[in-house]
mmCIF file of C-alpha atoms (C1' of nucleotides) in Angstrom:
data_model
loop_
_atom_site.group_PDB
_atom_site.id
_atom_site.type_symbol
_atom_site.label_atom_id
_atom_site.label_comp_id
_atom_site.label_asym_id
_atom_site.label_seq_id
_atom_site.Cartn_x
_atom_site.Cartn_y
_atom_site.Cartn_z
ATOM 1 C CA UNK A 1353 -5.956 16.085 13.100
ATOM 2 C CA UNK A 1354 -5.049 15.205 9.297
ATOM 3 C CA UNK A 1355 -8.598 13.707 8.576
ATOM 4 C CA UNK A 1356 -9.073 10.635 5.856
ATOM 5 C CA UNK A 1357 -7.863 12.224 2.043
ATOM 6 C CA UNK A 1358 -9.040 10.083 -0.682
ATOM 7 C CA UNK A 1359 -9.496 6.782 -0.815
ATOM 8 C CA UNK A 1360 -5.907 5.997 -2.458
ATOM 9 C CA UNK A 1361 -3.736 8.043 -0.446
ATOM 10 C CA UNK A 1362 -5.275 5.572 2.905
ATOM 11 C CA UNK A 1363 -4.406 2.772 0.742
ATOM 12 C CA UNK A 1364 -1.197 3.796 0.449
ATOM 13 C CA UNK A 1365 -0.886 4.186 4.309
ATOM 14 C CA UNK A 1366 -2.279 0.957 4.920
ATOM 15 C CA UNK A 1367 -0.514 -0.697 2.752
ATOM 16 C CA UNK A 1368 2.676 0.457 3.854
ATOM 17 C CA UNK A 1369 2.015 0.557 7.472
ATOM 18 C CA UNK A 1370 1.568 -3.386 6.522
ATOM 19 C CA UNK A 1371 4.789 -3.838 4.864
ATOM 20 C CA UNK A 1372 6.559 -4.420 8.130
ATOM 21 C CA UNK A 1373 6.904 -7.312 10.222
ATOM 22 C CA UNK A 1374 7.260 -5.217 13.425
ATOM 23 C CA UNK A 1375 3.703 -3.143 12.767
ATOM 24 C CA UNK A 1376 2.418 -6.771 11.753
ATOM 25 C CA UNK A 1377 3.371 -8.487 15.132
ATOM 26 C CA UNK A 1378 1.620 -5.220 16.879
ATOM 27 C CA UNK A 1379 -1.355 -5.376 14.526
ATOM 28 C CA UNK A 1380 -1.520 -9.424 15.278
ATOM 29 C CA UNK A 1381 -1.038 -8.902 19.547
ATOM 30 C CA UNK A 1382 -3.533 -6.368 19.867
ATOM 31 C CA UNK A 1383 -6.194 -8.741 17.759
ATOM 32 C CA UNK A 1384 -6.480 -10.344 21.189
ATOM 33 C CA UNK A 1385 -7.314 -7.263 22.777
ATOM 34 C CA UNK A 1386 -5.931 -3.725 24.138
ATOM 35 C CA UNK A 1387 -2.265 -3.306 25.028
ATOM 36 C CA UNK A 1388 -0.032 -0.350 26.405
ATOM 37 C CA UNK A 1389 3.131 0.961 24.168
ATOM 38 C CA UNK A 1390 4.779 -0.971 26.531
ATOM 39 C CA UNK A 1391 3.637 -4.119 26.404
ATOM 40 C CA UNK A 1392 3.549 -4.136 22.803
ATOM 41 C CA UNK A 1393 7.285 -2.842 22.794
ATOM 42 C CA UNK A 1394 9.080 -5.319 25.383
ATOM 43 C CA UNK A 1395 9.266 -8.710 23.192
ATOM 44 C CA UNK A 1396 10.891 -6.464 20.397
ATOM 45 C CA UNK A 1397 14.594 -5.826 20.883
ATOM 46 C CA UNK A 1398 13.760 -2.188 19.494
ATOM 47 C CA UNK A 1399 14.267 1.061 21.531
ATOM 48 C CA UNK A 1400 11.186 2.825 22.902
ATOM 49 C CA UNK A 1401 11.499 6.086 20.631
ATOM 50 C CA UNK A 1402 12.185 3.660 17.644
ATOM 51 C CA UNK A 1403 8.810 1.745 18.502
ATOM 52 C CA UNK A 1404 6.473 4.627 18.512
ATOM 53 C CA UNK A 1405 7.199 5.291 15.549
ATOM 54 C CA UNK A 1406 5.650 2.134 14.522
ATOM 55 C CA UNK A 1407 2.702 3.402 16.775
ATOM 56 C CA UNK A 1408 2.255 6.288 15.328
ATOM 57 C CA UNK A 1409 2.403 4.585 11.461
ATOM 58 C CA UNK A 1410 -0.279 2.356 12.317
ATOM 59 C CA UNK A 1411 -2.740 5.250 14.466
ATOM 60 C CA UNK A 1412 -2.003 7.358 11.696
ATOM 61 C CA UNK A 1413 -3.646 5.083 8.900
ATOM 62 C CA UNK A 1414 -6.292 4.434 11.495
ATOM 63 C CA UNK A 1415 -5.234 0.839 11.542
ATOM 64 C CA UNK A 1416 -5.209 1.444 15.660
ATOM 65 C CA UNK A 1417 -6.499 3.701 17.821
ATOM 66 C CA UNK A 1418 -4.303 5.216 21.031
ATOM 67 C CA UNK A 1419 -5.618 6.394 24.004
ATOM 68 C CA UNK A 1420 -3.087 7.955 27.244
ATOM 69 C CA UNK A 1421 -4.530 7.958 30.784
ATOM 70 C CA UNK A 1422 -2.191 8.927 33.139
ATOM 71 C CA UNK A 1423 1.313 7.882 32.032
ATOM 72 C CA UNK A 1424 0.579 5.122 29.922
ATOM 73 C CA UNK A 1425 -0.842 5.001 26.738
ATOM 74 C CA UNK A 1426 -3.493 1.809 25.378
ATOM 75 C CA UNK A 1427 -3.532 0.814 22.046
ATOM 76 C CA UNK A 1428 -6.472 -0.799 20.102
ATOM 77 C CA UNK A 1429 -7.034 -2.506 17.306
ATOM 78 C CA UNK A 1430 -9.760 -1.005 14.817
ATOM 79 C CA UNK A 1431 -11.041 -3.230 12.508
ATOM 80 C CA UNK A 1432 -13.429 -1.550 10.880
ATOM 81 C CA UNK A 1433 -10.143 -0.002 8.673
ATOM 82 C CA UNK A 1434 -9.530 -3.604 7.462
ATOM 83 C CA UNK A 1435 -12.234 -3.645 5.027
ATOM 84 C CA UNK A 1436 -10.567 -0.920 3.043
ATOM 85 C CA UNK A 1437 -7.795 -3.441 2.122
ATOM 86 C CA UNK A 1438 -10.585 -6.182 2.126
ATOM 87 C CA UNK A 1439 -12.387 -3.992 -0.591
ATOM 88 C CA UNK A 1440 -9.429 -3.563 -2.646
ATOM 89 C CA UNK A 1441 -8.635 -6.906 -2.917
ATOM 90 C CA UNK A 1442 -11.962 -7.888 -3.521
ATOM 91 C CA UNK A 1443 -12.502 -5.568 -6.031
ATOM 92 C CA UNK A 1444 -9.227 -6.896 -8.241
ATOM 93 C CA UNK A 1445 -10.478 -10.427 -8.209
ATOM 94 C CA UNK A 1446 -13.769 -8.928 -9.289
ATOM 95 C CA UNK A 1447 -11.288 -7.313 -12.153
ATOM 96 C CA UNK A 1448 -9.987 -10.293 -13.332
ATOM 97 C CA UNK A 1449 -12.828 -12.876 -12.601
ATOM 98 C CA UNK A 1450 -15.118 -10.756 -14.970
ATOM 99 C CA UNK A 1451 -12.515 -10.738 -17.843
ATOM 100 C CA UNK A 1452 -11.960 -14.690 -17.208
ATOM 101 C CA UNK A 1453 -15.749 -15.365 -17.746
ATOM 102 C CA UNK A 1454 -15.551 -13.163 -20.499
ATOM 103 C CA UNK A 1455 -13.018 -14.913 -22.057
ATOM 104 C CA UNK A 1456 -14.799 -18.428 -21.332
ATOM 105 C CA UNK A 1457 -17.712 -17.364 -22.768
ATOM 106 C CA UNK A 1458 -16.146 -16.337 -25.872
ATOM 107 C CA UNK A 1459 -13.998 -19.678 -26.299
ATOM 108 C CA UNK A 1460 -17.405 -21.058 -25.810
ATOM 109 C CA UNK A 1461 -19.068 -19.301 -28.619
ATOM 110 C CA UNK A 1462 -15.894 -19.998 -30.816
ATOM 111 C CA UNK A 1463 -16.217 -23.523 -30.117
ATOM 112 C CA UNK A 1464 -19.971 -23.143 -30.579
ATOM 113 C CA UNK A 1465 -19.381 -21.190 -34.216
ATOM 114 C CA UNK A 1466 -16.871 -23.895 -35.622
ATOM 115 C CA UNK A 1467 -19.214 -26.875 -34.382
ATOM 116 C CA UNK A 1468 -21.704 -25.552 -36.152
ATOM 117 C CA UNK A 1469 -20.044 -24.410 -39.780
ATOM 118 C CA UNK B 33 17.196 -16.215 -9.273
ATOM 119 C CA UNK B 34 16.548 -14.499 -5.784
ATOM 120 C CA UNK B 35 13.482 -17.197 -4.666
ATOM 121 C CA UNK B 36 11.036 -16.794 -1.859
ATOM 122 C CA UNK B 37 12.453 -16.008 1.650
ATOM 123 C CA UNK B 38 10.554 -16.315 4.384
ATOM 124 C CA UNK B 39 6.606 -15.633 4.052
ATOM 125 C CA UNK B 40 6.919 -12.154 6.331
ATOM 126 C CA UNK B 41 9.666 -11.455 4.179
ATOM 127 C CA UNK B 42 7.557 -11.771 1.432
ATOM 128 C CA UNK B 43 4.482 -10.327 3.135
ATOM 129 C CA UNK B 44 6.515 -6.908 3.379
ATOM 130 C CA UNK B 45 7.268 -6.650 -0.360
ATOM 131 C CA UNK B 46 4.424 -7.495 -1.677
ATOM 132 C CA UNK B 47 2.489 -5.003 1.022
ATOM 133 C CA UNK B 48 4.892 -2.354 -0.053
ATOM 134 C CA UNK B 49 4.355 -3.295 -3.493
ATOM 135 C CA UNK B 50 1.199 -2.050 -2.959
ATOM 136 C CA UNK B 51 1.332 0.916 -1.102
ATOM 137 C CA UNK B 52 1.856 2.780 -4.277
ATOM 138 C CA UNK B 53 -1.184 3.803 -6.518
ATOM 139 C CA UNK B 54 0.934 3.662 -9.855
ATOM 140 C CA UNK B 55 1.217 0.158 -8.998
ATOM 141 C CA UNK B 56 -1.962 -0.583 -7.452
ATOM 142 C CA UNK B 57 -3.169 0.910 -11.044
ATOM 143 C CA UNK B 58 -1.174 -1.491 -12.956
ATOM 144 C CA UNK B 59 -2.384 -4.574 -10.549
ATOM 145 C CA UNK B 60 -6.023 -2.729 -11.854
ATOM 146 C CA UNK B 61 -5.016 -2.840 -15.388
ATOM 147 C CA UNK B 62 -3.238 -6.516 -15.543
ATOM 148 C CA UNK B 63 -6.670 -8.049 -13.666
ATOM 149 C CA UNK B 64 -8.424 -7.459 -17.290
ATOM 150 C CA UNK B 65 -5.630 -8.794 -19.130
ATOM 151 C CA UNK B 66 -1.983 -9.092 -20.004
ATOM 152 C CA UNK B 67 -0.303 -5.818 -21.156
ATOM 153 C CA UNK B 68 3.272 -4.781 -22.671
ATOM 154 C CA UNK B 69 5.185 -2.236 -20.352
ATOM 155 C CA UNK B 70 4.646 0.031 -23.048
ATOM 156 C CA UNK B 71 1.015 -0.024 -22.783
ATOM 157 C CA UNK B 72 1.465 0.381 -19.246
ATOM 158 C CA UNK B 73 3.062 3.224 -19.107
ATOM 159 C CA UNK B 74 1.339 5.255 -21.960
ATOM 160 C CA UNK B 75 -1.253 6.865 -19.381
ATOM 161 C CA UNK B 76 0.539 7.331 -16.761
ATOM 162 C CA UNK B 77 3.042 10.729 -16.514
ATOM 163 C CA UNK B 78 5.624 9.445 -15.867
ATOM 164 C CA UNK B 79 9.501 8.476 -17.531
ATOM 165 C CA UNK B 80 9.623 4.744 -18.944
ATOM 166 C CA UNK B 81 12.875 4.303 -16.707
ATOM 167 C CA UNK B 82 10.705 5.496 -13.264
ATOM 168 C CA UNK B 83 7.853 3.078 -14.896
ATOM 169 C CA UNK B 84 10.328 0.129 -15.208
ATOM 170 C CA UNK B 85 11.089 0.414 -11.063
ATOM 171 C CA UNK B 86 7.658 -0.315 -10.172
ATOM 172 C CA UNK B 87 7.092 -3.290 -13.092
ATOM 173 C CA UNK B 88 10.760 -4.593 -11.131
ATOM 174 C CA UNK B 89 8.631 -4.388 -7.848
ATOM 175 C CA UNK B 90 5.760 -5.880 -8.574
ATOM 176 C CA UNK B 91 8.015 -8.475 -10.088
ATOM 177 C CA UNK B 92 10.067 -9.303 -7.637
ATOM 178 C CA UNK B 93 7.527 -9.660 -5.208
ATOM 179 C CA UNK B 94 5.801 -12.399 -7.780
ATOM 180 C CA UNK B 95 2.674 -10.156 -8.035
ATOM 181 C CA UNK B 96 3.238 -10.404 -11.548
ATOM 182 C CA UNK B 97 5.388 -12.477 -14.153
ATOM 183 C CA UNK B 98 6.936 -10.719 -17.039
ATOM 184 C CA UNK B 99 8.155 -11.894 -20.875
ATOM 185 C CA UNK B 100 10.352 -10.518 -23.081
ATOM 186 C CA UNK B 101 9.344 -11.302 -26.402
ATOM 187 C CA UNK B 102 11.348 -9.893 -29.066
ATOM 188 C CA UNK B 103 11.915 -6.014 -27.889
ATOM 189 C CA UNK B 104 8.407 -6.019 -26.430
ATOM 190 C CA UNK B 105 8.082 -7.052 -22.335
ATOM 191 C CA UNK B 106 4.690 -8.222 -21.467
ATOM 192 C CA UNK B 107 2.988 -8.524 -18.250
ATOM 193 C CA UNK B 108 0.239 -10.829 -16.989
ATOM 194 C CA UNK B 109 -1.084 -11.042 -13.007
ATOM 195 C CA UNK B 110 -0.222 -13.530 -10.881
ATOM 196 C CA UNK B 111 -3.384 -14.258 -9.254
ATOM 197 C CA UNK B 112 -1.965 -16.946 -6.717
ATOM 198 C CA UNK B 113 0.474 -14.824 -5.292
ATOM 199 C CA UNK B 114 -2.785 -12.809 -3.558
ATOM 200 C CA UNK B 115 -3.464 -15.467 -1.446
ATOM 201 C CA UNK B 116 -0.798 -14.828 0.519
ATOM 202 C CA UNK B 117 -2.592 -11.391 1.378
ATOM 203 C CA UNK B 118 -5.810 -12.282 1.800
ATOM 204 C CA UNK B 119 -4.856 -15.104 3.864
ATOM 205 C CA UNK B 120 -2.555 -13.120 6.584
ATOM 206 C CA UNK B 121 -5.740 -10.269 6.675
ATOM 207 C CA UNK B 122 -8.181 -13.659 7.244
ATOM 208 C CA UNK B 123 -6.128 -14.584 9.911
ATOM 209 C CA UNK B 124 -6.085 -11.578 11.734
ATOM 210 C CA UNK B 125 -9.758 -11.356 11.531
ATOM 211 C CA UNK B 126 -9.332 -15.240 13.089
ATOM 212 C CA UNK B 127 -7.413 -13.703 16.179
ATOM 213 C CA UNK B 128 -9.529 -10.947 16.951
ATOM 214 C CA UNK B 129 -12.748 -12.599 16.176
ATOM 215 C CA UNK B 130 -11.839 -15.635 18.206
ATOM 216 C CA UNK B 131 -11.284 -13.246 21.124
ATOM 217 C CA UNK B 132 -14.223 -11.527 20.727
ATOM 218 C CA UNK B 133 -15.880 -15.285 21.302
ATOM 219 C CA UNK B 134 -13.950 -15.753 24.407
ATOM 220 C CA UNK B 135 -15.153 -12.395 25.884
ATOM 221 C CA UNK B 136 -18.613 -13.332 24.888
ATOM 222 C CA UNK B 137 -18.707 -16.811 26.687
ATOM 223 C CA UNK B 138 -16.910 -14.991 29.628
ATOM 224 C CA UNK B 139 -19.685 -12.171 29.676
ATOM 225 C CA UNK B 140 -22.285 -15.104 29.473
ATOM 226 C CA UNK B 141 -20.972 -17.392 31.781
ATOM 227 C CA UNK B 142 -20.608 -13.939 34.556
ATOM 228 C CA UNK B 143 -24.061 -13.593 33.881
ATOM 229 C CA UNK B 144 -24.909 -17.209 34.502
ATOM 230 C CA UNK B 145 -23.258 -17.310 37.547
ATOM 231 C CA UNK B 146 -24.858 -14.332 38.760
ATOM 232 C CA UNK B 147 -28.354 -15.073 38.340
ATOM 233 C CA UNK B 148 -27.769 -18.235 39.735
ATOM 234 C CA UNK B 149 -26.356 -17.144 42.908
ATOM 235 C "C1'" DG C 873 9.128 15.127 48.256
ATOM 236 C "C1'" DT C 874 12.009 11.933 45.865
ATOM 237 C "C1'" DA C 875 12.597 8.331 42.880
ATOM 238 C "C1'" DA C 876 11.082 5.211 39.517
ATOM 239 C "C1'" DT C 877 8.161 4.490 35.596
ATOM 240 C "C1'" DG C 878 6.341 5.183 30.970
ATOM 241 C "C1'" DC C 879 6.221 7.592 27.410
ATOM 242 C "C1'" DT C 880 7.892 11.736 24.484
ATOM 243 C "C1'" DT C 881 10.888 15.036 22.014
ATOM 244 C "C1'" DA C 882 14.876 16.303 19.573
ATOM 245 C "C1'" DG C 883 18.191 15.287 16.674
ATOM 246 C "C1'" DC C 884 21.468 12.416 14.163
ATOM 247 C "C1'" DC C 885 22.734 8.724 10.840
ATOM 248 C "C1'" DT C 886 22.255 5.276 7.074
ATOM 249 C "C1'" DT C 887 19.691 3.140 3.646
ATOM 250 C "C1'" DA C 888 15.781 2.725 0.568
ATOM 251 C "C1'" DT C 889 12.470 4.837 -2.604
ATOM 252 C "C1'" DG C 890 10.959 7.070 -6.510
ATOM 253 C "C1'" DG C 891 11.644 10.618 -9.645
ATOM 254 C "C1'" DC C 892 14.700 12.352 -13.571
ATOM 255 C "C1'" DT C 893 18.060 12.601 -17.928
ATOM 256 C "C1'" DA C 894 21.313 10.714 -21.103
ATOM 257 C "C1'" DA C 895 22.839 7.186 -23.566
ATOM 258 C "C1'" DG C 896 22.705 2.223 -25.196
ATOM 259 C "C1'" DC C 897 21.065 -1.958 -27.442
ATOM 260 C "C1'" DA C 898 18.285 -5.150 -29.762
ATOM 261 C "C1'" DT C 899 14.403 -5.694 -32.791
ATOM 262 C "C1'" DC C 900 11.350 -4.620 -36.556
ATOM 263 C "C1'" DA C 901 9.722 -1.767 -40.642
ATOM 264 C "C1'" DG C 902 10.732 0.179 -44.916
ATOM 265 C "C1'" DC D 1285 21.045 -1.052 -44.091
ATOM 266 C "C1'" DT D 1286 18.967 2.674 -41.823
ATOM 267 C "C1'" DG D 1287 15.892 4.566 -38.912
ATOM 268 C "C1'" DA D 1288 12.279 4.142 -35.599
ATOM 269 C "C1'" DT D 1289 10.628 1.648 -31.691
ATOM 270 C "C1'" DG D 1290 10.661 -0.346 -27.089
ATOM 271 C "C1'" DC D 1291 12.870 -1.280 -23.517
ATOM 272 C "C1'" DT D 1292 17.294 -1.033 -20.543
ATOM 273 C "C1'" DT D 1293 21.363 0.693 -18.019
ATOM 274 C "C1'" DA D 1294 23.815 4.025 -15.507
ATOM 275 C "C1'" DG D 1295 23.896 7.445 -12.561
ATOM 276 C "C1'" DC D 1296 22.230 11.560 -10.126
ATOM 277 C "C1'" DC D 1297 19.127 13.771 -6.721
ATOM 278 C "C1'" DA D 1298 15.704 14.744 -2.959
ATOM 279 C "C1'" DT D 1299 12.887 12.847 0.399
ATOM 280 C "C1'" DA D 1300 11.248 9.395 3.546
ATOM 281 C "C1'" DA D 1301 11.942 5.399 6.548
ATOM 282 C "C1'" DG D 1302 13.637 3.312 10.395
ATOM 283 C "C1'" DG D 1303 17.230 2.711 13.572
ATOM 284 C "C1'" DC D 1304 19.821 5.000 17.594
ATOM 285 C "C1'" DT D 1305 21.100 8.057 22.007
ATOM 286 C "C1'" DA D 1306 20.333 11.732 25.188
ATOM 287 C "C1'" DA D 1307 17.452 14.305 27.616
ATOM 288 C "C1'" DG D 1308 12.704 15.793 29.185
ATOM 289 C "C1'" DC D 1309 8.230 15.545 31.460
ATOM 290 C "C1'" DA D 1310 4.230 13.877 33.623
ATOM 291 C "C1'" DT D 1311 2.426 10.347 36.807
ATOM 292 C "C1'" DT D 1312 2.588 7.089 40.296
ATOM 293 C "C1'" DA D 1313 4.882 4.618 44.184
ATOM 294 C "C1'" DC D 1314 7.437 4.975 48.490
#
DNA sequence: GTAATGCTTAGCCTTATGGCTAAGCATCAG
DNA sequence: CTGATGCTTAGCCATAAGGCTAAGCATTAC
């Protein structure tokens, strides 16, 4: 039930539920649509205990969503949760994009001051 | 000397890289500008030997290039190196967005063949 | 009702991560 | 040349991550 904290702590668990090729392959398979913990698990010479805990990693940073009905459980992607890592990435090349135009506007004037002394 | 692996390789450390809000903070800080570790550091509670582990990190994942000039270490962004972020996000977005299309057409062409009937 | 299926729980093991202190080493200032 | 500065190295520690096996528990198929 651990709802969203702040904003840094869900970067965090994005981020790192990203920093794995295994949660990557899942993320990238259920972009074409819904798949049980099976499915997802049988190309991936992994045991099943070992895989949910992939599962798990990426429901828990709301990267997925889970659902069981009857024995088998169906995982989904959410992508809503990807403009969180969007926005943060955005927002650095906002960072640095600012302080570039900032600097080419004061070469400019430099040049601008020395042309005319 | 360690050069780049294989791009999921490299997509894990640089994701882990950033699942850490001391270094998130420090990809914040280099976006307006190149900094020495010291400067860093200074507002951030933490020992200069714990700081140098994440500088290492985002290092060695190429998120940012370091200088040693005389006994001062400077740091400046590597702006490129985000690409390879923002690109693996874009083309998840591709995959999910191009099956989203498919279901579409499917729906409409259902429907076509419905009223026709 | 029994057996197979699909996930789950429990628990163990190894390695990686991120913090610390203490001590070192190369510059730079005086 | 001596001391302060700025980073570095070495090494310790606690916790978390990610793998495994063994065993359990509902559901579904026969």
């Amino acid at each position: 039930m651990a709802k969203h904290q702040n904003l840094s702590d869900e970067l965090d668990a994005m981020f790192a539920a990203l920093a794995d090729p295994t949660r990557r392959r899942v993320i990238a398979r259920l972009g074409a649509g819904p798949a049980s913990v099976g499915e997802l698990a049988s190309p991936l010479s992994i045991s099943l205990p070992s895989f949910m805990k992939h599962v798990h990693s990426l429901e828990s940073c709301g990267l997925i969503r889970t659902e069981k009905s009857g024995r088998v459980r169906t995982c989904v992607l959410n992508q809503n949760r990807f403009r969180l890592l969007t926005g943060w990435l955005e927002e650095q090349r906002r960072i640095w994009e600012e302080s570039t135009d900032r600097l080419e506007k004061f070469v400019t004037e430099e040049f601008v001051t020395k042309e005319e002394s």
